[in-house]
Short mmCIF file of C-alpha atoms in Angstrom, two decimals:
data_model
loop_
_atom_site.label_atom_id
_atom_site.label_comp_id
_atom_site.label_asym_id
_atom_site.label_seq_id
_atom_site.Cartn_x
_atom_site.Cartn_y
_atom_site.Cartn_z
CA MET A 1 0.00 0.00 0.00
CA GLN A 2 1.58 3.25 -1.13
CA ARG A 3 1.82 5.92 1.58
CA LYS A 4 0.74 9.36 0.39
CA TYR A 5 0.16 11.23 3.63
CA ILE A 6 2.96 12.81 5.73
CA ILE A 7 1.71 15.48 8.24
CA ALA A 8 0.13 19.05 8.31
CA ILE A 9 1.17 22.47 6.84
CA VAL A 10 4.58 23.51 5.52
CA VAL A 11 6.06 26.68 6.96
CA ILE A 12 9.45 27.62 5.55
CA ILE A 13 10.93 30.86 6.79
CA LEU A 14 12.45 33.16 4.19
CA LEU A 15 12.24 30.56 1.40
CA ILE A 16 9.32 31.81 -0.65
CA VAL A 17 11.59 32.99 -3.47
CA VAL A 18 14.81 31.31 -2.40
CA PRO A 19 15.84 28.17 -4.31
CA VAL A 20 16.40 25.07 -2.18
CA LEU A 21 19.09 22.49 -2.83
CA ILE A 22 17.75 19.11 -3.93
CA TYR A 23 20.98 17.18 -4.49
CA ARG A 24 24.58 17.54 -5.59
CA VAL A 25 26.26 16.21 -8.70
CA ARG A 26 30.02 15.75 -8.96
CA THR A 27 31.62 16.13 -12.38
CA ASN A 28 34.64 14.21 -13.65
CA GLN A 29 36.83 17.13 -12.56
CA GLN A 30 35.58 16.65 -8.95
CA SER A 31 33.65 19.92 -9.07
CA THR A 32 30.18 20.03 -7.49
CA ARG A 33 27.02 21.09 -9.30
CA TYR A 34 23.87 21.75 -7.28
CA ILE A 35 20.36 20.91 -8.46
CA THR A 36 17.83 23.36 -7.00
CA ALA A 37 14.12 24.00 -7.01
CA ALA A 38 12.13 27.01 -5.89
CA ALA A 39 9.78 26.92 -2.92
CA SER A 40 6.30 27.94 -4.00
CA LYS A 41 2.81 28.54 -2.66
CA GLY A 42 -0.12 26.47 -3.84
CA THR A 43 -2.72 23.86 -2.93
CA LEU A 44 -1.45 20.65 -1.39
CA ILE A 45 -3.70 17.58 -1.65
CA SER A 46 -2.87 14.56 0.53
CA THR A 47 -4.34 11.17 -0.33
CA VAL A 48 -4.34 7.61 0.93
CA SER A 49 -4.64 4.73 -1.51
CA GLY A 50 -6.47 1.45 -1.03
CA THR A 51 -7.49 -1.50 -3.15
CA GLY A 52 -10.40 -3.88 -2.87
CA ASN A 53 -13.61 -4.89 -4.58
CA VAL A 54 -17.06 -3.64 -5.43
CA ILE A 55 -19.73 -5.12 -3.17
CA ALA A 56 -23.51 -4.94 -2.95
CA SER A 57 -24.53 -3.39 0.34
CA ASN A 58 -27.72 -5.46 0.19
CA SER A 59 -26.74 -9.00 -0.76
CA VAL A 60 -28.56 -12.19 0.24
CA LYS A 61 -27.37 -15.79 -0.07
CA VAL A 62 -30.30 -18.12 -0.74
CA SER A 63 -29.51 -21.59 0.58
CA PRO A 64 -32.36 -23.75 1.90
CA SER A 65 -31.75 -25.77 5.04
CA ILE A 66 -33.88 -28.70 3.84
CA THR A 67 -32.71 -31.44 1.53
CA GLY A 68 -34.28 -32.53 -1.72
CA THR A 69 -34.19 -32.35 -5.50
CA VAL A 70 -34.30 -29.05 -7.38
CA ALA A 71 -37.30 -28.66 -9.69
CA ASN A 72 -39.12 -25.89 -11.57
CA LEU A 73 -36.06 -23.61 -11.69
CA SER A 74 -37.49 -20.42 -13.19
CA VAL A 75 -34.55 -17.98 -13.19
CA ASN A 76 -31.24 -17.57 -14.98
CA LEU A 77 -27.99 -15.88 -14.05
CA GLY A 78 -28.41 -12.12 -14.41
CA ASP A 79 -32.21 -12.14 -14.12
CA GLN A 80 -33.87 -9.42 -12.11
CA VAL A 81 -36.28 -10.73 -9.47
CA LYS A 82 -38.84 -9.28 -7.10
CA LYS A 83 -39.19 -10.06 -3.42
CA GLY A 84 -41.47 -13.09 -3.00
CA GLN A 85 -40.95 -14.33 -6.56
CA THR A 86 -40.60 -18.12 -6.75
CA LEU A 87 -37.08 -19.15 -7.80
CA PHE A 88 -37.42 -22.94 -7.71
CA THR A 89 -39.03 -25.76 -5.76
CA ILE A 90 -37.56 -28.70 -3.84
CA VAL A 91 -39.00 -32.18 -4.19
CA ASN A 92 -39.18 -33.86 -0.76
CA ASP A 93 -42.52 -35.57 -0.08
CA SER A 94 -41.45 -36.80 3.35
CA LEU A 95 -41.60 -33.24 4.66
CA GLN A 96 -45.36 -33.02 3.99
CA VAL A 97 -45.91 -36.45 5.53
CA THR A 98 -44.09 -35.33 8.67
CA ALA A 99 -46.09 -32.10 8.78
CA ASP A 100 -49.38 -34.02 8.42
CA LYS A 101 -48.43 -36.35 11.27
CA ALA A 102 -47.52 -33.37 13.43
CA TYR A 103 -50.91 -31.80 12.71
CA THR A 104 -52.73 -35.01 13.64
CA SER A 105 -50.78 -35.13 16.90
CA TYR A 106 -51.72 -31.52 17.55
CA LEU A 107 -55.44 -32.28 17.09
CA GLN A 108 -55.14 -35.24 19.47
CA THR A 109 -53.57 -33.09 22.16
CA LYS A 110 -56.35 -30.52 21.72
CA GLN A 111 -58.96 -33.26 22.29
CA ALA A 112 -57.06 -34.44 25.36
CA LEU A 113 -57.08 -30.86 26.65
CA THR A 114 -60.86 -30.62 26.14
CA THR A 115 -61.33 -33.86 28.11
CA ALA A 116 -59.05 -32.63 30.90
CA GLN A 117 -60.93 -29.33 31.08
CA ALA A 118 -64.25 -31.18 31.40
CA GLY A 119 -62.77 -33.27 34.21
CA LEU A 120 -61.67 -30.10 35.95
CA VAL A 121 -65.20 -28.67 35.83
CA THR A 122 -66.54 -31.87 37.43
CA ALA A 123 -63.82 -31.87 40.09
CA GLN A 124 -64.52 -28.22 40.92
CA ALA A 125 -68.23 -28.91 41.37
CA ASN A 126 -67.55 -31.98 43.54
CA ALA A 127 -65.10 -30.06 45.70
CA THR A 128 -67.66 -27.29 46.18
CA ASN A 129 -70.33 -29.80 47.20
CA GLN A 130 -68.06 -31.62 49.62
CA ASN A 131 -66.91 -28.38 51.21
CA GLN A 132 -70.60 -27.50 51.69
CA ASP A 133 -71.58 -31.04 52.92
CA SER A 134 -75.39 -31.28 53.38
CA GLY A 135 -74.96 -34.52 55.41
CA GLN A 136 -73.35 -32.63 58.26
CA ALA A 137 -76.09 -30.02 58.14
CA LYS A 138 -78.81 -32.69 58.32
CA ALA A 139 -77.06 -34.44 61.21
CA GLN A 140 -76.76 -31.14 63.04
CA ALA A 141 -80.46 -30.42 62.46
CA SER A 142 -81.41 -33.88 63.78
CA LEU A 143 -79.33 -33.32 66.90
CA ASP A 144 -80.88 -29.90 67.44
CA ALA A 145 -84.39 -31.39 67.11
CA ALA A 146 -83.61 -34.26 69.51
CA GLN A 147 -82.19 -31.86 72.09
CA ALA A 148 -85.25 -29.61 71.78
CA GLN A 149 -87.62 -32.57 72.21
CA LEU A 150 -85.65 -33.74 75.25
CA ALA A 151 -85.83 -30.32 76.82
CA GLN A 152 -89.56 -30.08 76.20
CA ASP A 153 -90.34 -33.54 77.60
CA GLN A 154 -88.01 -33.02 80.55
CA GLN A 155 -89.85 -29.81 81.40
CA THR A 156 -93.22 -31.61 81.21
CA LEU A 157 -91.92 -34.39 83.46
CA ASN A 158 -90.58 -31.91 85.98
CA SER A 159 -93.96 -30.17 86.21
CA THR A 160 -95.93 -33.41 86.65
CA ASP A 161 -96.69 -34.88 90.10
CA SER A 162 -95.02 -38.21 90.60
CA GLY A 163 -98.32 -39.71 91.60
CA ALA A 164 -99.96 -38.78 88.39
CA GLY A 165 -101.12 -41.57 86.15
CA ASN A 166 -98.96 -40.44 83.19
CA TYR A 167 -95.80 -39.84 85.16
CA SER A 168 -94.33 -43.21 84.27
CA SER A 169 -94.96 -42.72 80.57
CA LEU A 170 -93.35 -39.28 80.74
CA GLN A 171 -90.25 -40.82 82.30
CA GLN A 172 -90.06 -43.32 79.46
CA LYS A 173 -90.45 -40.50 76.94
CA VAL A 174 -87.56 -38.53 78.48
CA ALA A 175 -85.38 -41.63 78.48
CA SER A 176 -86.19 -42.19 74.81
CA ASP A 177 -85.39 -38.54 74.08
CA GLN A 178 -82.01 -38.93 75.76
CA GLY A 179 -81.31 -41.95 73.58
CA ASN A 180 -82.25 -39.94 70.51
CA VAL A 181 -79.86 -37.12 71.51
CA THR A 182 -77.05 -39.62 71.99
CA ALA A 183 -77.72 -41.22 68.62
CA ALA A 184 -77.94 -37.82 66.89
CA THR A 185 -74.63 -36.76 68.47
CA ILE A 186 -72.92 -39.90 67.20
CA ALA A 187 -74.45 -39.39 63.76
CA LEU A 188 -73.15 -35.80 63.63
CA GLN A 189 -69.66 -36.90 64.61
CA GLN A 190 -69.70 -39.58 61.92
CA ALA A 191 -70.97 -37.04 59.37
CA GLN A 192 -68.16 -34.66 60.29
CA VAL A 193 -65.50 -37.36 59.85
CA THR A 194 -67.02 -38.54 56.60
CA GLY A 195 -67.41 -34.96 55.33
CA ALA A 196 -63.78 -34.12 56.10
CA ALA A 197 -62.59 -37.26 54.31
CA ASN A 198 -64.82 -36.58 51.35
CA ALA A 199 -63.69 -32.93 51.17
CA LYS A 200 -60.04 -33.98 51.30
CA ALA A 201 -60.59 -36.53 48.54
CA ALA A 202 -62.47 -33.96 46.46
CA ASN A 203 -59.70 -31.40 46.89
CA LEU A 204 -57.10 -33.99 45.87
CA GLN A 205 -59.17 -34.81 42.81
CA LEU A 206 -59.42 -31.08 42.04
CA SER A 207 -55.65 -30.67 42.31
CA ALA A 208 -55.10 -33.68 40.05
CA ALA A 209 -57.60 -32.29 37.53
CA GLU A 210 -55.86 -28.91 37.53
CA GLN A 211 -52.50 -30.61 36.97
CA ALA A 212 -53.99 -32.70 34.16
CA VAL A 213 -55.21 -29.53 32.43
CA SER A 214 -51.79 -27.91 32.85
CA ILE A 215 -50.04 -30.95 31.36
CA ALA A 216 -52.57 -31.15 28.53
CA GLN A 217 -52.04 -27.46 27.74
CA ARG A 218 -48.26 -27.94 27.61
CA ASN A 219 -48.77 -30.90 25.31
CA VAL A 220 -50.92 -28.74 23.03
CA ASP A 221 -48.30 -25.97 23.00
CA ASN A 222 -45.50 -28.43 22.23
CA ALA A 223 -47.52 -30.16 19.53
CA LEU A 224 -48.43 -26.83 17.93
CA ALA A 225 -44.80 -25.70 17.98
CA ASP A 226 -43.73 -28.98 16.40
CA TYR A 227 -46.42 -28.69 13.74
CA ASN A 228 -45.44 -25.09 12.95
CA ASN A 229 -41.80 -26.18 12.65
CA GLN A 230 -42.63 -29.12 10.40
CA LYS A 231 -44.95 -26.97 8.30
CA ALA A 232 -42.23 -24.32 7.97
CA ASN A 233 -39.84 -27.02 6.74
CA ALA A 234 -42.42 -28.24 4.26
CA ASP A 235 -43.06 -24.67 3.10
CA GLN A 236 -39.34 -24.32 2.32
CA ARG A 237 -39.92 -26.59 -0.65
CA THR A 238 -40.96 -23.40 -2.45
CA VAL A 239 -37.93 -21.10 -2.53
CA ALA A 240 -38.69 -17.41 -3.11
CA ALA A 241 -36.54 -14.30 -3.52
CA PRO A 242 -36.08 -12.55 -0.15
CA ILE A 243 -35.30 -9.16 -1.76
CA ASP A 244 -35.60 -7.26 -5.02
CA GLY A 245 -32.38 -7.65 -6.96
CA THR A 246 -30.35 -9.45 -9.60
CA ILE A 247 -29.28 -13.11 -9.65
CA THR A 248 -25.48 -12.85 -9.45
CA THR A 249 -24.78 -16.47 -8.49
CA LEU A 250 -26.66 -19.53 -9.75
CA SER A 251 -24.94 -22.87 -9.25
CA ILE A 252 -27.87 -25.31 -9.41
CA GLY A 253 -30.07 -26.87 -12.06
CA ASN A 254 -33.18 -29.00 -12.21
CA GLY A 255 -32.51 -32.45 -10.81
CA ASP A 256 -29.64 -31.35 -8.57
CA GLN A 257 -29.59 -32.36 -4.91
CA ILE A 258 -29.66 -29.38 -2.57
CA GLY A 259 -29.52 -28.56 1.13
CA GLY A 260 -27.79 -30.20 4.06
CA GLY A 261 -24.40 -29.59 2.42
CA ALA A 262 -25.49 -30.74 -1.08
CA GLY A 263 -25.32 -27.81 -3.48
CA GLY A 264 -25.07 -25.15 -0.84
CA SER A 265 -24.54 -24.20 2.76
CA GLY A 266 -27.49 -25.05 4.96
CA SER A 267 -27.06 -21.82 6.89
CA GLY A 268 -27.03 -19.64 3.83
CA THR A 269 -23.90 -17.83 5.03
CA GLY A 270 -21.25 -19.72 3.10
CA SER A 271 -19.66 -18.77 -0.20
CA THR A 272 -21.16 -21.94 -1.76
CA ALA A 273 -24.75 -20.70 -1.53
CA PRO A 274 -26.51 -21.95 -4.69
CA VAL A 275 -28.20 -18.61 -5.33
CA VAL A 276 -27.03 -15.10 -4.50
CA ILE A 277 -29.21 -12.04 -5.08
CA ASP A 278 -27.59 -8.60 -5.10
CA ASP A 279 -29.30 -5.23 -5.14
CA LEU A 280 -27.23 -3.57 -7.86
CA SER A 281 -28.73 -0.18 -7.03
CA SER A 282 -26.86 -0.16 -3.71
CA LEU A 283 -23.24 -0.90 -4.67
CA GLU A 284 -20.31 0.08 -2.48
CA ALA A 285 -16.55 -0.33 -2.59
CA SER A 286 -14.74 -2.23 0.14
CA VAL A 287 -11.01 -1.46 0.21
CA GLN A 288 -8.10 -2.19 2.53
CA VAL A 289 -5.95 0.64 3.90
CA ASN A 290 -2.47 0.22 5.41
CA GLU A 291 -2.35 0.54 9.21
CA VAL A 292 -0.05 3.57 8.92
CA ASP A 293 -2.58 5.41 6.76
CA ALA A 294 -5.74 4.23 8.55
CA PRO A 295 -5.67 6.88 11.35
CA ASN A 296 -5.92 9.59 8.69
CA VAL A 297 -9.04 8.11 7.08
CA GLN A 298 -12.37 9.44 8.33
CA THR A 299 -15.99 9.09 7.28
CA GLY A 300 -17.15 11.73 4.84
CA GLN A 301 -13.80 12.08 3.05
CA LYS A 302 -13.97 12.27 -0.75
CA VAL A 303 -12.72 9.36 -2.84
CA SER A 304 -11.73 8.86 -6.48
CA MET A 305 -12.02 5.29 -7.81
CA THR A 306 -10.82 3.44 -10.90
CA PHE A 307 -11.54 -0.10 -12.04
CA ASP A 308 -9.20 -2.72 -13.50
CA ALA A 309 -11.96 -4.10 -15.72
CA ILE A 310 -13.15 -0.76 -17.13
CA ASP A 311 -10.46 1.36 -18.79
CA GLY A 312 -10.87 5.10 -18.44
CA LEU A 313 -13.71 4.98 -15.91
CA THR A 314 -13.30 7.10 -12.78
CA LEU A 315 -16.08 7.40 -10.23
CA THR A 316 -16.26 9.51 -7.10
CA GLY A 317 -17.65 8.73 -3.69
CA LYS A 318 -17.08 9.18 0.00
CA VAL A 319 -15.98 7.09 2.97
CA VAL A 320 -18.98 5.82 4.96
CA LYS A 321 -17.22 3.43 7.33
CA ILE A 322 -13.71 2.58 8.57
CA ASP A 323 -13.14 -0.62 10.54
CA THR A 324 -11.95 -0.31 14.13
CA VAL A 325 -10.33 -3.76 14.09
CA GLY A 326 -7.55 -4.55 11.64
CA THR A 327 -6.86 -7.67 9.60
CA VAL A 328 -3.45 -9.36 9.60
CA SER A 329 -2.24 -11.05 6.43
CA SER A 330 1.37 -12.19 5.96
CA GLY A 331 2.39 -9.91 8.81
CA VAL A 332 0.77 -6.84 7.24
CA VAL A 333 -2.05 -5.10 9.10
CA THR A 334 -4.77 -3.40 7.09
CA TYR A 335 -8.09 -1.79 7.95
CA GLY A 336 -11.24 -2.05 5.86
CA ALA A 337 -12.90 1.08 4.53
CA THR A 338 -16.36 1.14 2.96
CA ILE A 339 -16.99 3.73 0.23
CA SER A 340 -20.31 4.81 -1.23
CA PHE A 341 -20.63 5.94 -4.86
CA ASP A 342 -21.86 9.43 -5.72
CA SER A 343 -23.31 7.94 -8.91
CA LEU A 344 -23.20 4.51 -10.55
CA ASP A 345 -22.10 3.32 -13.96
CA GLY A 346 -24.07 0.43 -15.43
CA ARG A 347 -20.85 -1.43 -16.23
CA VAL A 348 -19.79 -1.68 -12.59
CA ARG A 349 -20.58 -5.07 -11.06
CA PRO A 350 -20.09 -6.68 -7.63
CA GLY A 351 -16.71 -8.36 -7.31
CA MET A 352 -14.83 -5.99 -9.65
CA SER A 353 -11.40 -4.85 -8.49
CA VAL A 354 -11.27 -1.20 -7.49
CA SER A 355 -8.43 1.20 -6.65
CA ALA A 356 -9.36 4.11 -4.42
CA ASP A 357 -7.59 7.40 -3.68
CA ILE A 358 -9.00 8.87 -0.47
CA THR A 359 -8.46 12.61 -0.04
CA THR A 360 -7.42 13.02 3.57
CA ALA A 361 -6.36 16.68 3.51
CA VAL A 362 -6.59 19.73 1.22
CA LYS A 363 -4.34 22.66 2.21
CA GLN A 364 -4.72 25.84 0.19
CA ASP A 365 -2.19 28.66 -0.17
CA VAL A 366 0.58 26.79 1.64
CA LEU A 367 4.32 26.90 1.05
CA MET A 368 5.63 23.76 -0.69
CA VAL A 369 8.97 22.26 -1.65
CA PRO A 370 9.81 18.94 -3.36
CA ASN A 371 9.96 16.00 -0.95
CA SER A 372 13.60 15.38 -1.87
CA ALA A 373 14.55 18.82 -0.57
CA VAL A 374 13.52 18.05 3.02
CA LYS A 375 16.15 16.38 5.20
CA SER A 376 16.54 15.55 8.89
CA ASP A 377 19.49 16.09 11.21
CA SER A 378 20.72 13.68 13.88
CA ASN A 379 18.13 15.03 16.31
CA GLY A 380 15.30 14.42 13.91
CA ASN A 381 14.77 18.10 13.13
CA SER A 382 13.77 18.93 9.56
CA TYR A 383 15.76 21.31 7.38
CA VAL A 384 16.39 22.30 3.78
CA GLU A 385 19.59 23.53 2.19
CA ILE A 386 19.74 26.85 0.40
CA LEU A 387 22.56 28.26 -1.66
CA LYS A 388 24.29 31.33 -0.35
CA ASN A 389 27.23 32.60 -2.38
CA GLY A 390 27.32 29.26 -4.17
CA SER A 391 27.53 27.16 -1.00
CA PRO A 392 24.78 25.15 0.70
CA VAL A 393 23.48 26.42 4.04
CA GLN A 394 21.05 24.52 6.29
CA GLN A 395 17.76 26.26 7.04
CA ALA A 396 15.53 24.76 9.74
CA VAL A 397 11.90 24.27 8.70
CA GLN A 398 8.66 23.04 10.22
CA THR A 399 7.05 20.43 7.99
CA GLY A 400 3.43 19.46 7.69
CA ALA A 401 1.20 17.83 5.09
CA GLY A 402 2.68 16.10 2.08
CA ASN A 403 1.94 13.89 -0.88
CA ASP A 404 3.96 11.87 -3.41
CA THR A 405 5.85 14.90 -4.68
CA ASP A 406 5.67 17.85 -2.31
CA THR A 407 5.87 18.74 1.36
#
């Protein structure tokens, strides 16, 4: 990579009209002749060069992930296509069979979910009934009635004279009432135990029904996801253009095997993709710049570009991106720069070699001398030599921007 940028402005004291010494030539008679050049003011343009290729900023590799046989190929290399346009189909009947089985499984899980939901409704109703057990209420009512009857008969017995003719029968009635109270108490206790057991069982059944619905719902979700996946695979048998553009790569034909590593990368990211579509209305240039020059390249800088394949064509553009991470090749570090075109020429195609001159600085009305006139002393200070009375004299200078010829 040729270096064309040196530093900033040239300031040379007292040299505007004074010739500077470029080099010395000794004649056969050992005399010295000096070659000089005049310092002058002008416009200094500094550039950085880079080489690379034309790329499409919107480029898509079409490479199906399913396997099968190519059929109904409807495009040719160089054809323009529209987004959604069918490019070709893939014959693979097993994909539809798998999708149909997945759909059947999905319907079965939906039916199982419906059954589980019906079971949950029944379990909820049973749990409600058991938690509001009418048996306990009836037993409690029977006990209350027996206790009331006992109290009434006991009061009648207490108010009756023991010598009365019905006293004995009243005693028997109270004794019977006491037996009824005892029996009702036992019945209530049994109803309470039974009710608690039934409520517990009903609640367990409710919990199991809720879990069954949850499991059935997960099964439906999984079956639906599997069906959607299998259907998506089956739908890939029709391959359509993902963008508007031009077919720039076409490496398949009818009858070829494709997918899963046959005829193209399954991921669609490899260079072996069977179909590549480029948007030729959005071309850019991608060039590599030497690491020494890269710090001077910035977005927005103007660029002049030529093409190996097209004699005499020069296009202009500007830098739109400069990589922050370099690439090492054979020990040389370069940085990628992306360049947009101000206008396009119909002959320019993706992949063409391009040489770019990036204008990194334009200095107007600055003092310039030829690069060969600028020297450095042992301390690294810059100077030029001027002739005074026929002899060279060092003149310190402050150097700045430069290009291939001038500083």
